[in-house]
Amino acid sequence: IKFKFFNLLIIKKKMKNFFIVDGKGHLFGRLASICAKELLKGKKVIILRSEKIEISGKHIKNKLQFLSKFKKRTNTNPKRGPFHFKNPSRIFWKGVRGMLPHKIKKGTDALKRLRIYEGIPLAFWKMKKMVVPNALRILKLAPGRKYSRLGDIANEIGWVKKTLLEEMDEKRHTINRKFFLKKKSLFRKVYLKQKEGVRDQILPVVVL
């Protein structure tokens, strides 16, 4: 995971044509198809927290499907492919690529407009994230149905950055919590001042 420091002002100017989507709670196939459609329209898409994208079906079933894919290779020379990824971001990227005509210019250009990250990089902490209702698991999957997380499957396949991301998420949550409490206390002070001001303005009622 490469957490680079970006100039936030430059990014905000460029973000006008971007969709920043928080991947948490979205279904893999539905989100991939919507992303592919938007990319072909010429829009730029950024997916954050790709490790929390969900797949319908039992965890063990999905894990076995991934493991069976890993066995597929060129018999004579495995260096020729097919190449299988263990990172959740690359797994999702490959899913989107399968929905694009990536062997022609239109498809390759569309794929260049896609950015996928595990976790939330520092540059995107304070930026507004979107949710895609047509891809949300809580809306589109029937209640009681089994589902699994992409990050959990990738962790069991051979991805090694899960604990690091969890630590970074905890740090982010503590910073956000401090900010929220500070903001809350400021609002409380302003509210009390306004209340006192209103109380002073009210004239005493004289009973005749």
mmCIF file of C-alpha atoms in Angstrom, residues 94-189:
data_model
loop_
_atom_site.group_PDB
_atom_site.id
_atom_site.type_symbol
_atom_site.label_atom_id
_atom_site.label_comp_id
_atom_site.label_asym_id
_atom_site.label_seq_id
_atom_site.Cartn_x
_atom_site.Cartn_y
_atom_site.Cartn_z
ATOM 1 C CA LYS A 94 -9.692 -7.531 -12.493
ATOM 2 C CA GLY A 95 -13.463 -7.856 -11.981
ATOM 3 C CA VAL A 96 -14.054 -4.413 -13.512
ATOM 4 C CA ARG A 97 -11.615 -5.167 -16.350
ATOM 5 C CA GLY A 98 -13.689 -8.230 -17.274
ATOM 6 C CA MET A 99 -16.684 -5.937 -17.805
ATOM 7 C CA LEU A 100 -14.796 -3.578 -20.140
ATOM 8 C CA PRO A 101 -13.582 -4.091 -23.730
ATOM 9 C CA HIS A 102 -10.014 -3.726 -22.390
ATOM 10 C CA LYS A 103 -8.333 -5.028 -25.553
ATOM 11 C CA ILE A 104 -9.418 -2.017 -27.604
ATOM 12 C CA LYS A 105 -8.539 1.660 -27.039
ATOM 13 C CA LYS A 106 -11.938 2.639 -25.614
ATOM 14 C CA GLY A 107 -11.634 -0.013 -22.909
ATOM 15 C CA THR A 108 -7.985 0.671 -22.021
ATOM 16 C CA ASP A 109 -8.716 4.398 -21.680
ATOM 17 C CA ALA A 110 -11.694 3.618 -19.447
ATOM 18 C CA LEU A 111 -9.573 1.329 -17.253
ATOM 19 C CA LYS A 112 -6.966 4.083 -16.804
ATOM 20 C CA ARG A 113 -9.672 6.262 -15.240
ATOM 21 C CA LEU A 114 -10.171 3.763 -12.397
ATOM 22 C CA ARG A 115 -8.301 3.959 -9.066
ATOM 23 C CA ILE A 116 -8.795 1.410 -6.276
ATOM 24 C CA TYR A 117 -7.293 1.567 -2.780
ATOM 25 C CA GLU A 118 -7.236 -0.622 0.311
ATOM 26 C CA GLY A 119 -8.216 1.473 3.302
ATOM 27 C CA ILE A 120 -8.517 5.260 3.027
ATOM 28 C CA PRO A 121 -5.304 7.086 2.019
ATOM 29 C CA LEU A 122 -4.473 10.329 3.852
ATOM 30 C CA ALA A 123 -5.435 12.514 0.868
ATOM 31 C CA PHE A 124 -9.046 11.259 0.953
ATOM 32 C CA TRP A 125 -9.681 11.506 4.717
ATOM 33 C CA LYS A 126 -11.546 14.819 4.561
ATOM 34 C CA MET A 127 -13.210 14.304 1.192
ATOM 35 C CA LYS A 128 -16.857 13.423 0.750
ATOM 36 C CA LYS A 129 -17.447 9.777 -0.138
ATOM 37 C CA MET A 130 -20.351 8.410 -2.149
ATOM 38 C CA VAL A 131 -22.484 5.298 -1.767
ATOM 39 C CA VAL A 132 -24.090 3.416 -4.691
ATOM 40 C CA PRO A 133 -27.608 2.371 -3.531
ATOM 41 C CA ASN A 134 -28.043 -0.108 -6.427
ATOM 42 C CA ALA A 135 -24.979 -2.015 -5.221
ATOM 43 C CA LEU A 136 -25.526 -1.962 -1.442
ATOM 44 C CA ARG A 137 -25.773 -5.421 0.082
ATOM 45 C CA ILE A 138 -28.297 -4.337 2.734
ATOM 46 C CA LEU A 139 -30.706 -3.180 -0.017
ATOM 47 C CA LYS A 140 -30.090 -5.754 -2.747
ATOM 48 C CA LEU A 141 -29.409 -9.032 -0.908
ATOM 49 C CA ALA A 142 -32.350 -10.796 0.734
ATOM 50 C CA PRO A 143 -32.319 -10.738 4.562
ATOM 51 C CA GLY A 144 -30.687 -13.791 6.133
ATOM 52 C CA ARG A 145 -28.613 -14.643 3.054
ATOM 53 C CA LYS A 146 -24.961 -15.550 3.537
ATOM 54 C CA TYR A 147 -22.222 -13.173 2.414
ATOM 55 C CA SER A 148 -18.458 -12.800 2.818
ATOM 56 C CA ARG A 149 -15.947 -9.952 2.758
ATOM 57 C CA LEU A 150 -13.291 -9.685 0.091
ATOM 58 C CA GLY A 151 -10.625 -8.724 2.649
ATOM 59 C CA ASP A 152 -11.246 -11.872 4.750
ATOM 60 C CA ILE A 153 -10.960 -14.119 1.684
ATOM 61 C CA ALA A 154 -7.811 -12.319 0.468
ATOM 62 C CA ASN A 155 -6.275 -12.635 3.951
ATOM 63 C CA GLU A 156 -6.732 -16.426 3.880
ATOM 64 C CA ILE A 157 -5.424 -16.674 0.308
ATOM 65 C CA GLY A 158 -2.129 -14.901 1.002
ATOM 66 C CA TRP A 159 -2.703 -11.128 1.385
ATOM 67 C CA VAL A 160 -0.632 -9.902 4.353
ATOM 68 C CA LYS A 161 -1.682 -6.254 4.869
ATOM 69 C CA LYS A 162 -4.946 -6.809 6.788
ATOM 70 C CA THR A 163 -3.534 -6.161 10.299
ATOM 71 C CA LEU A 164 -1.676 -3.047 9.089
ATOM 72 C CA LEU A 165 -4.891 -1.625 7.591
ATOM 73 C CA GLU A 166 -6.828 -2.344 10.802
ATOM 74 C CA GLU A 167 -4.196 -0.429 12.820
ATOM 75 C CA MET A 168 -4.417 2.522 10.402
ATOM 76 C CA ASP A 169 -8.228 2.469 10.613
ATOM 77 C CA GLU A 170 -8.041 2.629 14.415
ATOM 78 C CA LYS A 171 -5.738 5.675 14.221
ATOM 79 C CA ARG A 172 -8.124 7.359 11.787
ATOM 80 C CA HIS A 173 -11.099 6.640 14.055
ATOM 81 C CA THR A 174 -9.329 8.116 17.120
ATOM 82 C CA ILE A 175 -8.436 11.311 15.174
ATOM 83 C CA ASN A 176 -12.033 11.598 13.892
ATOM 84 C CA ARG A 177 -13.393 11.008 17.402
ATOM 85 C CA LYS A 178 -11.232 13.804 18.877
ATOM 86 C CA PHE A 179 -12.336 16.170 16.102
ATOM 87 C CA PHE A 180 -16.004 15.306 16.650
ATOM 88 C CA LEU A 181 -15.825 15.853 20.442
ATOM 89 C CA LYS A 182 -14.046 19.191 19.960
ATOM 90 C CA LYS A 183 -16.686 20.291 17.428
ATOM 91 C CA LYS A 184 -19.476 19.153 19.756
ATOM 92 C CA SER A 185 -18.085 21.150 22.707
ATOM 93 C CA LEU A 186 -17.767 24.289 20.522
ATOM 94 C CA PHE A 187 -21.366 23.964 19.337
ATOM 95 C CA ARG A 188 -22.459 23.488 22.946
ATOM 96 C CA LYS A 189 -20.694 26.721 24.019
#
